[in-house]
């Protein structure tokens, strides 16, 4: 039997959400209206994820100047986001409910969400249109937070939002914490283990202090909460019935991921009721002036090409080596 | 307290054929059954020579329990069965198809990874419906007791589990059987060791070279003087796209002769008799090994304690009937009977009597009679004495003996004798049937075989390459075997008997090392468990603390 979640006190007044504070200038974020989160009675986890160039060997492609060739490099789910999806899966195994995976990005990010579903997701949400393009971490956070609130208003209020630690391309580590700021939820970072205490309406987590594996602290915060998983996170399944349920869920989600379009919802800025001035390029306070490639280190030794089929060349090599053999 | 643990009505440990038969039978009777399998997938820890029988007289057969088994999970049926008596390069074959077909509804070659994985999927479907299911990557490491009585199992990966019945189908090295004190690893003469190579050969090539159709298969057995006098023999079975070729020897004989198992396998692989099938080509896919209990000596007559019932290899239920080895079929029967015994006992309101009922069923259904034939006990007292063996072998190898064997009328008698299930079940464990008689037959009646001029002799891979080709997930810093006594006297036999170790080979599990201390020199045995293929040989021939690796760790067989 799946345990049900008792109603948790949703103490935050909705009014707060309307007057989010942007850290650099107290500019109010102007919504015409905000989303009223509807509290349901099942545990709802949201995984936020991003597509990154596949930096793995043999996939990534650079041009002559050392710039990444995005067109030739496939987009994959940010590797660290796998831990977020694993944490959501663990929550679903232990407490039932639902898992939504959400991303902001171009239509091609559908495949990124599909990858999240291959780990686990019940539904996928892609926030996507031209107005959202070229967003920095702040504009992205505003967009994602609004998506989460719309999800909460129209589907089920989230109890937990899970994010991975840093993306493999930007590596700022900003988006997760800024999204939690927009939601004004407690934020736990560098989480390596977690346990939801349903009756208490809290989540207890072990986290690395200063990202150091030598120092671990245990913290507890009320739900809803925003959790950034450390790459040291490992899901734990110590109960046989949990493992059986895990096996069921993995089978289901694998089948679902093969037909992920049936489970995908796409929202544009109008669906989200977002002012284009505050999202995408226009809403991004960050300006990237230029990108300098890291220069290649100078070679310390010269390489000489030797044709192994040429007896003269090989003889010369052997003669050179002989000196080392003889000491 | 045990109250706080998760409870299942039945826990089955091991998803091989015995565990599968037990779990499916339990689930079909609406018993909530949890199956624990330590491999990453069922079959990844399993090795067998490769033939599964369905006996006409058996209470359960694998296709009876799993109707599509032969189409989905097995390789080729064995439609021809030969024994080759080898003396040097002289070979005398006998057709043993009649012996093979005695009490046999059908017999198929199998590869365990494919077979067990398929079975496990079926078992998961039916057990899941009954509220349980199959969990891979979970190793049961011992028994949970309350007030001295067995009430459940403990595991590496998950919390302890209590159950009304525990069926240990965890194989020849069963940790649960040892924890219960029902089986031990004391005597090498109670065991065989099998070593096997799975060799790539396309199906159409097999059909051509063995002269069979695509739905036919052959078994060839080999005995005689090609194994340095070690008691045992070789086998070759045809699969769909591979061959299973291996050797099985009495472990005490291997130890006594200080023979290297991989070299004995190579002696078979490179013998000219195999050239007709290899034709100079040899591509080995996997090297594997396994211990085989000799049921005549170790099959436990009452394989239960409290709520724990042992099934298959875990209970020593492996019948060596002359040249024919039957194990998986008995595991299936035992699994079905163990499940039936529990269901009967709980219907009668006393599930604690499941063990007694199981032992009675093993006897009444004739399973125990096949595993421990009473007549063998008589033969053993008479026949397994060195002086007797020496006299018989002396006569056989004398001119009179050879003349007698060479007589054409005698040839028919021998052919009939080989095909007698009765004689097969009473053959003594001496050199005579394994080495002396086959060598004499090969010498006197055999035809010479040779490698054809246009074929190069095949070269089996080195032991280093064989280990290198295997897949391991090493549990770094957590070795599953440790040496209790590292003296040569206590553990030196492992250096040769271990199938992934050899003298003067540094990359195996066991090796001899010279340790210098204060000017003294000492020869000691050292152990590295990384190349271990989990056969259990060293648990018997050396002084070790032996456990299986944690769930999912260690070697992963792709063929099995």
PDB file of N, CA, C and O in Angstrom, chain A residues 87-125:
ATOM      1  N   UNK A  87      16.786  11.242  -6.696  1.00  0.00           N
ATOM      2  CA  UNK A  87      16.200  11.638  -5.412  1.00  0.00           C
ATOM      3  C   UNK A  87      14.674  11.669  -5.506  1.00  0.00           C
ATOM      4  O   UNK A  87      13.971  11.268  -4.575  1.00  0.00           O
ATOM      5  N   UNK A  88      14.159  12.137  -6.648  1.00  0.00           N
ATOM      6  CA  UNK A  88      12.705  12.167  -6.841  1.00  0.00           C
ATOM      7  C   UNK A  88      12.148  10.754  -6.898  1.00  0.00           C
ATOM      8  O   UNK A  88      11.095  10.452  -6.334  1.00  0.00           O
ATOM      9  N   UNK A  89      12.903   9.866  -7.564  1.00  0.00           N
ATOM     10  CA  UNK A  89      12.481   8.461  -7.653  1.00  0.00           C
ATOM     11  C   UNK A  89      12.453   7.830  -6.265  1.00  0.00           C
ATOM     12  O   UNK A  89      11.504   7.128  -5.904  1.00  0.00           O
ATOM     13  N   UNK A  90      13.487   8.105  -5.480  1.00  0.00           N
ATOM     14  CA  UNK A  90      13.522   7.558  -4.119  1.00  0.00           C
ATOM     15  C   UNK A  90      12.306   8.037  -3.313  1.00  0.00           C
ATOM     16  O   UNK A  90      11.691   7.269  -2.580  1.00  0.00           O
ATOM     17  N   UNK A  91      11.947   9.322  -3.501  1.00  0.00           N
ATOM     18  CA  UNK A  91      10.793   9.873  -2.787  1.00  0.00           C
ATOM     19  C   UNK A  91       9.508   9.184  -3.236  1.00  0.00           C
ATOM     20  O   UNK A  91       8.656   8.850  -2.417  1.00  0.00           O
ATOM     21  N   UNK A  92       9.407   8.945  -4.530  1.00  0.00           N
ATOM     22  CA  UNK A  92       8.218   8.263  -5.050  1.00  0.00           C
ATOM     23  C   UNK A  92       8.141   6.823  -4.529  1.00  0.00           C
ATOM     24  O   UNK A  92       7.074   6.341  -4.166  1.00  0.00           O
ATOM     25  N   UNK A  93       9.284   6.134  -4.508  1.00  0.00           N
ATOM     26  CA  UNK A  93       9.302   4.751  -4.019  1.00  0.00           C
ATOM     27  C   UNK A  93       8.834   4.712  -2.566  1.00  0.00           C
ATOM     28  O   UNK A  93       8.029   3.874  -2.168  1.00  0.00           O
ATOM     29  N   UNK A  94       9.332   5.648  -1.760  1.00  0.00           N
ATOM     30  CA  UNK A  94       9.042   5.582  -0.329  1.00  0.00           C
ATOM     31  C   UNK A  94       7.665   6.131   0.022  1.00  0.00           C
ATOM     32  O   UNK A  94       7.055   5.692   0.982  1.00  0.00           O
ATOM     33  N   UNK A  95       7.206   7.153  -0.735  1.00  0.00           N
ATOM     34  CA  UNK A  95       5.994   7.854  -0.312  1.00  0.00           C
ATOM     35  C   UNK A  95       4.905   7.893  -1.366  1.00  0.00           C
ATOM     36  O   UNK A  95       3.847   8.476  -1.115  1.00  0.00           O
ATOM     37  N   UNK A  96       5.150   7.324  -2.528  1.00  0.00           N
ATOM     38  CA  UNK A  96       4.144   7.373  -3.586  1.00  0.00           C
ATOM     39  C   UNK A  96       4.063   8.770  -4.182  1.00  0.00           C
ATOM     40  O   UNK A  96       5.029   9.523  -4.168  1.00  0.00           O
ATOM     41  N   UNK A  97       2.891   9.136  -4.695  1.00  0.00           N
ATOM     42  CA  UNK A  97       2.713  10.467  -5.260  1.00  0.00           C
ATOM     43  C   UNK A  97       3.158  10.546  -6.696  1.00  0.00           C
ATOM     44  O   UNK A  97       3.055   9.568  -7.440  1.00  0.00           O
ATOM     45  N   UNK A  98       3.668  11.714  -7.080  1.00  0.00           N
ATOM     46  CA  UNK A  98       4.026  11.889  -8.481  1.00  0.00           C
ATOM     47  C   UNK A  98       5.348  12.649  -8.624  1.00  0.00           C
ATOM     48  O   UNK A  98       5.781  13.340  -7.701  1.00  0.00           O
ATOM     49  N   UNK A  99       5.959  12.454  -9.788  1.00  0.00           N
ATOM     50  CA  UNK A  99       7.209  13.155 -10.098  1.00  0.00           C
ATOM     51  C   UNK A  99       7.025  13.868 -11.430  1.00  0.00           C
ATOM     52  O   UNK A  99       6.629  13.259 -12.427  1.00  0.00           O
ATOM     53  N   UNK A 100       7.286  15.199 -11.425  1.00  0.00           N
ATOM     54  CA  UNK A 100       7.246  15.960 -12.670  1.00  0.00           C
ATOM     55  C   UNK A 100       8.671  16.412 -12.987  1.00  0.00           C
ATOM     56  O   UNK A 100       9.398  16.811 -12.088  1.00  0.00           O
ATOM     57  N   UNK A 101       9.044  16.320 -14.247  1.00  0.00           N
ATOM     58  CA  UNK A 101      10.358  16.839 -14.647  1.00  0.00           C
ATOM     59  C   UNK A 101      10.116  18.083 -15.493  1.00  0.00           C
ATOM     60  O   UNK A 101       9.231  18.092 -16.350  1.00  0.00           O
ATOM     61  N   UNK A 102      10.893  19.145 -15.228  1.00  0.00           N
ATOM     62  CA  UNK A 102      10.670  20.422 -15.908  1.00  0.00           C
ATOM     63  C   UNK A 102      11.996  20.982 -16.409  1.00  0.00           C
ATOM     64  O   UNK A 102      13.026  20.860 -15.746  1.00  0.00           O
ATOM     65  N   UNK A 103      11.915  21.588 -17.587  1.00  0.00           N
ATOM     66  CA  UNK A 103      13.105  22.231 -18.119  1.00  0.00           C
ATOM     67  C   UNK A 103      12.690  23.473 -18.895  1.00  0.00           C
ATOM     68  O   UNK A 103      11.564  23.547 -19.396  1.00  0.00           O
ATOM     69  N   UNK A 104      13.586  24.463 -18.955  1.00  0.00           N
ATOM     70  CA  UNK A 104      13.363  25.608 -19.823  1.00  0.00           C
ATOM     71  C   UNK A 104      14.401  25.546 -20.933  1.00  0.00           C
ATOM     72  O   UNK A 104      15.597  25.401 -20.650  1.00  0.00           O
ATOM     73  N   UNK A 105      13.941  25.666 -22.172  1.00  0.00           N
ATOM     74  CA  UNK A 105      14.908  25.602 -23.253  1.00  0.00           C
ATOM     75  C   UNK A 105      14.232  25.440 -24.595  1.00  0.00           C
ATOM     76  O   UNK A 105      12.997  25.451 -24.684  1.00  0.00           O
ATOM     77  N   UNK A 106      15.019  25.303 -25.650  1.00  0.00           N
ATOM     78  CA  UNK A 106      14.457  25.160 -26.993  1.00  0.00           C
ATOM     79  C   UNK A 106      13.693  23.844 -27.143  1.00  0.00           C
ATOM     80  O   UNK A 106      13.837  22.961 -26.290  1.00  0.00           O
ATOM     81  N   UNK A 107      12.889  23.721 -28.207  1.00  0.00           N
ATOM     82  CA  UNK A 107      12.089  22.497 -28.388  1.00  0.00           C
ATOM     83  C   UNK A 107      12.928  21.209 -28.333  1.00  0.00           C
ATOM     84  O   UNK A 107      12.445  20.179 -27.895  1.00  0.00           O
ATOM     85  N   UNK A 108      14.197  21.314 -28.749  1.00  0.00           N
ATOM     86  CA  UNK A 108      15.077  20.139 -28.722  1.00  0.00           C
ATOM     87  C   UNK A 108      15.297  19.587 -27.327  1.00  0.00           C
ATOM     88  O   UNK A 108      15.754  18.444 -27.172  1.00  0.00           O
ATOM     89  N   UNK A 109      14.979  20.377 -26.310  1.00  0.00           N
ATOM     90  CA  UNK A 109      15.149  19.895 -24.934  1.00  0.00           C
ATOM     91  C   UNK A 109      14.157  18.795 -24.547  1.00  0.00           C
ATOM     92  O   UNK A 109      14.242  18.247 -23.466  1.00  0.00           O
ATOM     93  N   UNK A 110      13.216  18.526 -25.454  1.00  0.00           N
ATOM     94  CA  UNK A 110      12.315  17.390 -25.218  1.00  0.00           C
ATOM     95  C   UNK A 110      13.104  16.122 -24.938  1.00  0.00           C
ATOM     96  O   UNK A 110      12.737  15.321 -24.093  1.00  0.00           O
ATOM     97  N   UNK A 111      14.197  15.965 -25.672  1.00  0.00           N
ATOM     98  CA  UNK A 111      14.986  14.745 -25.499  1.00  0.00           C
ATOM     99  C   UNK A 111      15.688  14.744 -24.133  1.00  0.00           C
ATOM    100  O   UNK A 111      15.984  13.704 -23.575  1.00  0.00           O
ATOM    101  N   UNK A 112      15.957  15.950 -23.609  1.00  0.00           N
ATOM    102  CA  UNK A 112      16.556  16.044 -22.281  1.00  0.00           C
ATOM    103  C   UNK A 112      15.555  15.561 -21.232  1.00  0.00           C
ATOM    104  O   UNK A 112      15.876  14.794 -20.326  1.00  0.00           O
ATOM    105  N   UNK A 113      14.299  16.010 -21.409  1.00  0.00           N
ATOM    106  CA  UNK A 113      13.252  15.565 -20.486  1.00  0.00           C
ATOM    107  C   UNK A 113      13.001  14.063 -20.623  1.00  0.00           C
ATOM    108  O   UNK A 113      12.722  13.382 -19.647  1.00  0.00           O
ATOM    109  N   UNK A 114      13.133  13.584 -21.847  1.00  0.00           N
ATOM    110  CA  UNK A 114      12.966  12.144 -22.057  1.00  0.00           C
ATOM    111  C   UNK A 114      14.015  11.370 -21.247  1.00  0.00           C
ATOM    112  O   UNK A 114      13.722  10.346 -20.643  1.00  0.00           O
ATOM    113  N   UNK A 115      15.243  11.927 -21.242  1.00  0.00           N
ATOM    114  CA  UNK A 115      16.298  11.271 -20.466  1.00  0.00           C
ATOM    115  C   UNK A 115      15.963  11.250 -18.976  1.00  0.00           C
ATOM    116  O   UNK A 115      16.232  10.269 -18.291  1.00  0.00           O
ATOM    117  N   UNK A 116      15.367  12.351 -18.500  1.00  0.00           N
ATOM    118  CA  UNK A 116      14.948  12.380 -17.094  1.00  0.00           C
ATOM    119  C   UNK A 116      13.891  11.311 -16.851  1.00  0.00           C
ATOM    120  O   UNK A 116      13.908  10.606 -15.839  1.00  0.00           O
ATOM    121  N   UNK A 117      12.988  11.161 -17.825  1.00  0.00           N
ATOM    122  CA  UNK A 117      11.928  10.152 -17.683  1.00  0.00           C
ATOM    123  C   UNK A 117      12.488   8.742 -17.706  1.00  0.00           C
ATOM    124  O   UNK A 117      11.928   7.835 -17.099  1.00  0.00           O
ATOM    125  N   UNK A 118      13.622   8.563 -18.401  1.00  0.00           N
ATOM    126  CA  UNK A 118      14.237   7.233 -18.414  1.00  0.00           C
ATOM    127  C   UNK A 118      14.700   6.845 -17.004  1.00  0.00           C
ATOM    128  O   UNK A 118      14.754   5.667 -16.663  1.00  0.00           O
ATOM    129  N   UNK A 119      15.050   7.843 -16.199  1.00  0.00           N
ATOM    130  CA  UNK A 119      15.358   7.546 -14.791  1.00  0.00           C
ATOM    131  C   UNK A 119      14.053   7.445 -14.018  1.00  0.00           C
ATOM    132  O   UNK A 119      13.738   6.424 -13.458  1.00  0.00           O
ATOM    133  N   UNK A 120      13.306   8.522 -13.990  1.00  0.00           N
ATOM    134  CA  UNK A 120      11.917   8.463 -13.544  1.00  0.00           C
ATOM    135  C   UNK A 120      11.212   9.798 -13.710  1.00  0.00           C
ATOM    136  O   UNK A 120      11.704  10.821 -13.257  1.00  0.00           O
ATOM    137  N   UNK A 121      10.031   9.787 -14.271  1.00  0.00           N
ATOM    138  CA  UNK A 121       9.111  10.931 -14.237  1.00  0.00           C
ATOM    139  C   UNK A 121       7.736  10.438 -14.643  1.00  0.00           C
ATOM    140  O   UNK A 121       7.610   9.522 -15.455  1.00  0.00           O
ATOM    141  N   UNK A 122       6.715  11.054 -14.034  1.00  0.00           N
ATOM    142  CA  UNK A 122       5.345  10.750 -14.447  1.00  0.00           C
ATOM    143  C   UNK A 122       4.925  11.668 -15.585  1.00  0.00           C
ATOM    144  O   UNK A 122       4.293  11.236 -16.523  1.00  0.00           O
ATOM    145  N   UNK A 123       5.274  12.977 -15.447  1.00  0.00           N
ATOM    146  CA  UNK A 123       4.934  13.937 -16.500  1.00  0.00           C
ATOM    147  C   UNK A 123       6.120  14.853 -16.769  1.00  0.00           C
ATOM    148  O   UNK A 123       6.969  15.054 -15.903  1.00  0.00           O
ATOM    149  N   UNK A 124       6.131  15.384 -17.981  1.00  0.00           N
ATOM    150  CA  UNK A 124       7.223  16.272 -18.390  1.00  0.00           C
ATOM    151  C   UNK A 124       6.661  17.648 -18.736  1.00  0.00           C
ATOM    152  O   UNK A 124       5.588  17.749 -19.352  1.00  0.00           O
ATOM    153  N   UNK A 125       7.390  18.693 -18.358  1.00  0.00           N
ATOM    154  CA  UNK A 125       6.981  20.070 -18.661  1.00  0.00           C
ATOM    155  C   UNK A 125       8.147  20.811 -19.278  1.00  0.00           C
ATOM    156  O   UNK A 125       9.212  20.915 -18.665  1.00  0.00           O
TER     157      UNK A 125
END
